[in-house]
Coordinates of N, CA, C and O and ligand atoms in Angstrom, one line a residue:
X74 N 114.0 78.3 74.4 CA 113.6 78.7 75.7 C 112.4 79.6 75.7 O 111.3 79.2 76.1
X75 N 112.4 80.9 75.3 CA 111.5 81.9 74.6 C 110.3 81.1 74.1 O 109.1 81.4 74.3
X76 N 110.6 79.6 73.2 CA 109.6 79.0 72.8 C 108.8 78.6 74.3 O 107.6 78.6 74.1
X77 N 109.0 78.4 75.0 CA 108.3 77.6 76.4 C 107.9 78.7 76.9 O 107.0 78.3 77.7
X78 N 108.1 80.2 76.9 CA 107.4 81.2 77.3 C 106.4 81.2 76.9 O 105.3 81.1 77.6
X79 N 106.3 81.3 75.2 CA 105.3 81.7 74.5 C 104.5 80.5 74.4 O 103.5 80.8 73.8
X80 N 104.5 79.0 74.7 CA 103.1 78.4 74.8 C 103.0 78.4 76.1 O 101.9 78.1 76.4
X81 N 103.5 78.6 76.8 CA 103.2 78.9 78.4 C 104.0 77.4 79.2 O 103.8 77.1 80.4
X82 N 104.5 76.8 78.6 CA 105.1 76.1 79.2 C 106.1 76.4 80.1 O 106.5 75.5 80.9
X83 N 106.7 77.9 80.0 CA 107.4 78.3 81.0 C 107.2 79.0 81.8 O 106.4 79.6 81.1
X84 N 107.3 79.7 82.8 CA 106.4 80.7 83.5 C 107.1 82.0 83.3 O 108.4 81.9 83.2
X85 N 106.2 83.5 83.1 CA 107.4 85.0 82.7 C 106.0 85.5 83.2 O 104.8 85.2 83.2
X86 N 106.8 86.6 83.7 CA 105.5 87.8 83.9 C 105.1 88.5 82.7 O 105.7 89.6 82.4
X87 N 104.4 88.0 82.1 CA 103.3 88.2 80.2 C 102.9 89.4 80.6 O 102.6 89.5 81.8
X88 N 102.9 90.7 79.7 CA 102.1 91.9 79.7 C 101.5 92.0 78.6 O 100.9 93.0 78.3
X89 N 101.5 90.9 77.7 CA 100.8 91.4 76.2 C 100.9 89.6 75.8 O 101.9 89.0 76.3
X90 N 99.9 88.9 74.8 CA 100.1 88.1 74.1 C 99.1 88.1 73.1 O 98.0 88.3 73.5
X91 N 99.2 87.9 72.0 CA 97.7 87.3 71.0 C 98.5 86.4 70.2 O 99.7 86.1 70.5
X92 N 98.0 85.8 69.0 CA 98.3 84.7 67.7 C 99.7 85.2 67.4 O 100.4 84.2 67.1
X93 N 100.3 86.2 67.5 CA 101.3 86.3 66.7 C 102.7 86.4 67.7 O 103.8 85.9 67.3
X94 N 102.3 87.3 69.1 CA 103.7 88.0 69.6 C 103.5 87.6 71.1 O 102.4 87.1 71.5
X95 N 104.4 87.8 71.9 CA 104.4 87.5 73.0 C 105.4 89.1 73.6 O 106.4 89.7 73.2
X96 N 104.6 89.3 74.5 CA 105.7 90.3 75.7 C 105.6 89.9 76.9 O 104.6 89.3 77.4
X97 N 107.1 90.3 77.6 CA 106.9 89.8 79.0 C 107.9 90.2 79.8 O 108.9 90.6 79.2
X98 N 108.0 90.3 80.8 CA 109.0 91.1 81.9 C 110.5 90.1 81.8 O 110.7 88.9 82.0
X99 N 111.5 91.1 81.4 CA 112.7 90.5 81.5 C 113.2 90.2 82.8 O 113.0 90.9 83.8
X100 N 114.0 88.8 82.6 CA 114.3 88.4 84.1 C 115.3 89.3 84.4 O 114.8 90.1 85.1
X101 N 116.3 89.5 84.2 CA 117.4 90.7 84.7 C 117.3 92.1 84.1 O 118.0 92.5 83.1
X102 N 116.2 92.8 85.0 CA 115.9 94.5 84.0 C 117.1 95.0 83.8 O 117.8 94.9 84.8
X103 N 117.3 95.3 83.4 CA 118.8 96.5 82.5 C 118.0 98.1 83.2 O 118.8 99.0 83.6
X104 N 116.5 98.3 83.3 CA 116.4 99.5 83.0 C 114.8 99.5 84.2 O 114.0 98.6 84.2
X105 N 114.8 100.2 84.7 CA 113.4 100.6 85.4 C 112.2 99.1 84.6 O 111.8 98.1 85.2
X106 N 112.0 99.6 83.6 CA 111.1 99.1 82.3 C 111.7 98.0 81.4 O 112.4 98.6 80.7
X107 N 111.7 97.0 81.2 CA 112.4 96.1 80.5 C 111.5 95.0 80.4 O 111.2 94.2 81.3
X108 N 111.0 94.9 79.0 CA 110.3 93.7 78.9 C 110.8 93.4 77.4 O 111.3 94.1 76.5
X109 N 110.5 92.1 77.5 CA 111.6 91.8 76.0 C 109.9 91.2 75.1 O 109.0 90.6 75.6
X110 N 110.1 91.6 73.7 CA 109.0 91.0 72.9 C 109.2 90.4 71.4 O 109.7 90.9 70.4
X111 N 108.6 89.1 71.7 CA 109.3 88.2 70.9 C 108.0 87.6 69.7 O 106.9 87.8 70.1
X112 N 107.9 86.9 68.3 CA 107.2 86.5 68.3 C 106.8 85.0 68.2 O 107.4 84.3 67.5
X113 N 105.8 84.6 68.9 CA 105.5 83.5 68.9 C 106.3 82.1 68.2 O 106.7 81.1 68.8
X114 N 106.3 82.3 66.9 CA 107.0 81.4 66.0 C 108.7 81.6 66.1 O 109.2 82.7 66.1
X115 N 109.3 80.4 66.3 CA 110.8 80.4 66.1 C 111.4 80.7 65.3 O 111.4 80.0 64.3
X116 N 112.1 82.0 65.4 CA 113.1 82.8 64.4 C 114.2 83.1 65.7 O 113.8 83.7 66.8
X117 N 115.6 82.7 65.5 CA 116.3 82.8 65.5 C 117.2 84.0 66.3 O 117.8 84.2 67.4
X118 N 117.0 84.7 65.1 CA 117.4 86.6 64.8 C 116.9 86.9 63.7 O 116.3 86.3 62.8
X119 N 117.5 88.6 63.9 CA 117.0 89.0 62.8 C 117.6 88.9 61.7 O 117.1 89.2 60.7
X120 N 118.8 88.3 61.8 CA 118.8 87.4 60.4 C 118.3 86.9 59.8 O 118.7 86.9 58.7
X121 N 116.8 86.1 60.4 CA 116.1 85.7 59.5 C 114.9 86.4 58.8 O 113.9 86.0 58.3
X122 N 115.6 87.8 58.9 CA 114.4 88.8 58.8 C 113.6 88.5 57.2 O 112.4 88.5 56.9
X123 N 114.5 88.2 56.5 CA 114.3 88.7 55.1 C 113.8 87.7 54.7 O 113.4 87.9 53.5
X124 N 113.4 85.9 55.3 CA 112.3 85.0 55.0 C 111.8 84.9 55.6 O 111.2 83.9 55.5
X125 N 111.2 86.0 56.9 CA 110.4 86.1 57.7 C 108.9 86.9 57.0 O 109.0 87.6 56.0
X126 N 107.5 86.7 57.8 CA 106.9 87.1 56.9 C 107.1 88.7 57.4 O 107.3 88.7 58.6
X127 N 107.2 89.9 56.9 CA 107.0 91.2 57.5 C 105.9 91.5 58.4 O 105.8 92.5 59.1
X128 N 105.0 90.5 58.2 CA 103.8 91.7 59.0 C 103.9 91.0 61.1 O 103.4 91.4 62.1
X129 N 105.1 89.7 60.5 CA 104.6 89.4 61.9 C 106.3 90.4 62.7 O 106.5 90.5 63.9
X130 N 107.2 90.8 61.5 CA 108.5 91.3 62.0 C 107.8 93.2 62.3 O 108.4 93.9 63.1
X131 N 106.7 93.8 61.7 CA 106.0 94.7 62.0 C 105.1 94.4 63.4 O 104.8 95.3 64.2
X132 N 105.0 93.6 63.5 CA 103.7 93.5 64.9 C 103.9 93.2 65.7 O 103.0 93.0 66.5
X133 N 105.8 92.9 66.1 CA 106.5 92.7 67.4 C 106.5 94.4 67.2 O 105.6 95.1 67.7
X134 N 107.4 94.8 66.5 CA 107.4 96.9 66.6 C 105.5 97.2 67.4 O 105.4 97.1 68.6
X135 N 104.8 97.4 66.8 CA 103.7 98.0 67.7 C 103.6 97.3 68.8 O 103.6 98.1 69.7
X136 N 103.5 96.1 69.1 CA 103.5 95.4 70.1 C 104.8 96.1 71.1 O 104.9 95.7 72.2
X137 N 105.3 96.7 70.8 CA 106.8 97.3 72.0 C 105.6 98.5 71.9 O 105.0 98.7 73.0
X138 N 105.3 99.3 70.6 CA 104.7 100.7 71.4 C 103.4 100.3 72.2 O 103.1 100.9 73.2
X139 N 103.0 99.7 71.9 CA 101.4 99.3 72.7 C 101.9 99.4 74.4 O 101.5 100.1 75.3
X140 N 103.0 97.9 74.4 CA 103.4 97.6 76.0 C 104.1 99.2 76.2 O 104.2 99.7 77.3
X141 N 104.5 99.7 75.5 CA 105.5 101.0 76.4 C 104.6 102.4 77.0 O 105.0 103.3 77.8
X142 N 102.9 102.2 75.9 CA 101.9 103.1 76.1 C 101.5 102.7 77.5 O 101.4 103.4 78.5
X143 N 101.3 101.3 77.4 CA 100.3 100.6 78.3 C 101.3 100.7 80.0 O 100.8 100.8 81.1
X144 N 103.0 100.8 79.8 CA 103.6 100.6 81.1 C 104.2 102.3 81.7 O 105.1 102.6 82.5
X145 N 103.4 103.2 80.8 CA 103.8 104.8 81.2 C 105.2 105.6 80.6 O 105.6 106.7 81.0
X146 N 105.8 104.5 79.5 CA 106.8 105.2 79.1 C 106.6 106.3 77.8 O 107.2 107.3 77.5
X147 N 105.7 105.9 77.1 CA 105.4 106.5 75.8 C 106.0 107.8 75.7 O 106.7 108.0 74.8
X148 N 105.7 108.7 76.5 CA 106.3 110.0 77.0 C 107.8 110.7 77.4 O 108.5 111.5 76.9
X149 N 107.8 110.0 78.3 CA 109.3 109.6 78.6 C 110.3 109.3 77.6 O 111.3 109.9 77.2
X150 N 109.9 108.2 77.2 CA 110.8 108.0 76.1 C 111.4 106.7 76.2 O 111.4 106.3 77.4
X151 N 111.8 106.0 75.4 CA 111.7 104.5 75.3 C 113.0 103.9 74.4 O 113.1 104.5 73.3
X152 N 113.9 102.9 74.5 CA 114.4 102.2 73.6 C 114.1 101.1 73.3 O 113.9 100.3 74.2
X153 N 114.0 100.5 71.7 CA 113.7 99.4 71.2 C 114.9 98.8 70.6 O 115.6 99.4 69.8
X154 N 115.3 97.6 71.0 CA 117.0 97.2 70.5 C 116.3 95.3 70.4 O 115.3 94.8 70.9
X155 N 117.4 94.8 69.5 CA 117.5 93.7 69.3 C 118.8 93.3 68.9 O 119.5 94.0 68.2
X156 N 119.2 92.0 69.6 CA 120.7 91.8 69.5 C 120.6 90.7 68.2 O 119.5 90.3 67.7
X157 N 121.9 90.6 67.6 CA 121.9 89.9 66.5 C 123.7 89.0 66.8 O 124.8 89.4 66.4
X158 N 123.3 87.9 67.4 CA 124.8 87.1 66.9 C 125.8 87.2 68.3 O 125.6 87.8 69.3
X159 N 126.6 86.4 67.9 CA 128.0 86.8 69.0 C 128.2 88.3 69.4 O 127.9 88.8 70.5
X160 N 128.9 89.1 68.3 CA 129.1 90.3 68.6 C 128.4 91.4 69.1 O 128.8 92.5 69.4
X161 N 127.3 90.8 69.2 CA 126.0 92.0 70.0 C 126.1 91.5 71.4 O 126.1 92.2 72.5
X162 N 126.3 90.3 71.3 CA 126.1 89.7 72.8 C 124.6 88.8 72.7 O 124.2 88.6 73.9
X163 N 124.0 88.4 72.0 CA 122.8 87.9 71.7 C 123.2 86.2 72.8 O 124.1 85.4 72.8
X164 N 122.3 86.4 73.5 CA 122.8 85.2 74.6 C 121.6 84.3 74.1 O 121.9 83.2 74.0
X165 N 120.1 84.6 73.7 CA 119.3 84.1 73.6 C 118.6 83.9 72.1 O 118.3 84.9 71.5
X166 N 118.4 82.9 71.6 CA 118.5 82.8 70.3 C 117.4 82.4 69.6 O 117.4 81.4 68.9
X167 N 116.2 83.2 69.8 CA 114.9 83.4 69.7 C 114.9 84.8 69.5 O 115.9 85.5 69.9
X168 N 114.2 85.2 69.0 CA 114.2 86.5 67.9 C 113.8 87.1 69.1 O 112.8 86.5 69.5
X169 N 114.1 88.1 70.0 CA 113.7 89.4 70.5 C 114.0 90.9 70.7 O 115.0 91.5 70.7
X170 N 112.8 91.3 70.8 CA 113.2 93.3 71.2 C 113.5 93.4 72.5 O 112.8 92.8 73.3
X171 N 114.4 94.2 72.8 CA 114.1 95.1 74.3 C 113.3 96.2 74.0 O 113.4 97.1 73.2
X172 N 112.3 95.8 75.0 CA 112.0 97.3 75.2 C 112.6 97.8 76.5 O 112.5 97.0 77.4
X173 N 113.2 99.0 76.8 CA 113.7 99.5 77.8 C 113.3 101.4 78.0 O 113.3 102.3 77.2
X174 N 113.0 101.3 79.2 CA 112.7 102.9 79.7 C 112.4 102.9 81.0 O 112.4 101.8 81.7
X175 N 112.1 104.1 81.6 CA 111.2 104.5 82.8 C 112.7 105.2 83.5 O 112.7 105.7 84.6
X176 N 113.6 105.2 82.8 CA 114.9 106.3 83.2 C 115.7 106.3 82.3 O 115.8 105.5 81.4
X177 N 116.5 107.7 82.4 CA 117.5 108.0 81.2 C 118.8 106.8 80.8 O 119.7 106.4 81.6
X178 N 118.6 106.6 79.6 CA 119.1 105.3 79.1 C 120.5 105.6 79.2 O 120.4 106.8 79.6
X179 N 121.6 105.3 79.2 CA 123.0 105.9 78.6 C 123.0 104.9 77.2 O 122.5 103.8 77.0
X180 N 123.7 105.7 76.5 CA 123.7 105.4 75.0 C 125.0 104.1 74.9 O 125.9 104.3 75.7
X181 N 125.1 103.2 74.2 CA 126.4 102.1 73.7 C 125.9 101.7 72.7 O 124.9 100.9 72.6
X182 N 126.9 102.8 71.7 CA 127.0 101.8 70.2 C 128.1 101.0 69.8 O 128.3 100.7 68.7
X183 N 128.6 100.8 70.6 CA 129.7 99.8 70.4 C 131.2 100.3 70.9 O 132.1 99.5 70.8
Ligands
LIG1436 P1 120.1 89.0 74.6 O1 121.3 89.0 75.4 O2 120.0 87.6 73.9 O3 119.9 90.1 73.7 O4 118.9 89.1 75.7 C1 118.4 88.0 76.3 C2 117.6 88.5 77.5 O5 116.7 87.5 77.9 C3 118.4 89.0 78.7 O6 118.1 90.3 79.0 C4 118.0 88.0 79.8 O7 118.0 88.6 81.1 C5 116.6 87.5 79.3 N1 116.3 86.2 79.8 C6 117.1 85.1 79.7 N2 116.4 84.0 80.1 C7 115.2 84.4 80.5 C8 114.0 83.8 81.1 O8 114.0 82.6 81.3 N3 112.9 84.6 81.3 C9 112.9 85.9 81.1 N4 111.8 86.6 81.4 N5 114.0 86.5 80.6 C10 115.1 85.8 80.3

């Protein structure tokens, strides 16, 4: 599904895209700020981190600080999370970050 975001075949409110990553406004915010960023090419989870190439598993990370500079949270303060599998709750199964901020987060590690 994430794949039809990122060629545009599906419609998301995009705040960032180039060759590698996509960001875009989550449909149900959790948080003031919530945009989830994914990248372009189909990975799964981060499971597949470790035959993934690194530089594109690095350039979803700046790509969250760029959008979090660019949406006024940088300051404030910001979380970056990614679910992994059943037990995280991972509903969507296309590699993404939350980015979340613009209010005080409450913490759940499990
Ligand atoms: P997960 O639970 O897999 O970590 O997170 C999936 C996230 O994707 C959820 O926060 C959910 O609200 C969001 N989401 C699911 N479908 C869509 C969609 O079609 N468009 C957008 N913008 N977000 C979606």
């Amino acid at each position: 599904m994430f794949c039809e975001i990122a060629s545009g075949r599906q419609p998301a409110r995009i705040v960032y895209q180039d060759d590698l990553v996509t960001a875009f406004w989550d449909i149900h915010p959790q948080a003031r700020v919530h945009i989830l960023v994914i990248p372009n090419q189909h990975l799964t989870s981060l499971r597949e981190a470790e035959e993934t190439d690194p530089v594109l598993l690095g350039r979803c990370l700046q790509v969250a600080a760029r959008v979090a500079r660019e949406a006024g949270i940088a300051e404030s303060g910001y979380r970056v999370l990614t679910n992994v599998g059943p037990d995280a709750g991972q509903s969507v199964y296309h590699l993404h970050f939350h980015l979340l901020g613009g209010n005080r987060l409450r913490m759940a590690l499990g």
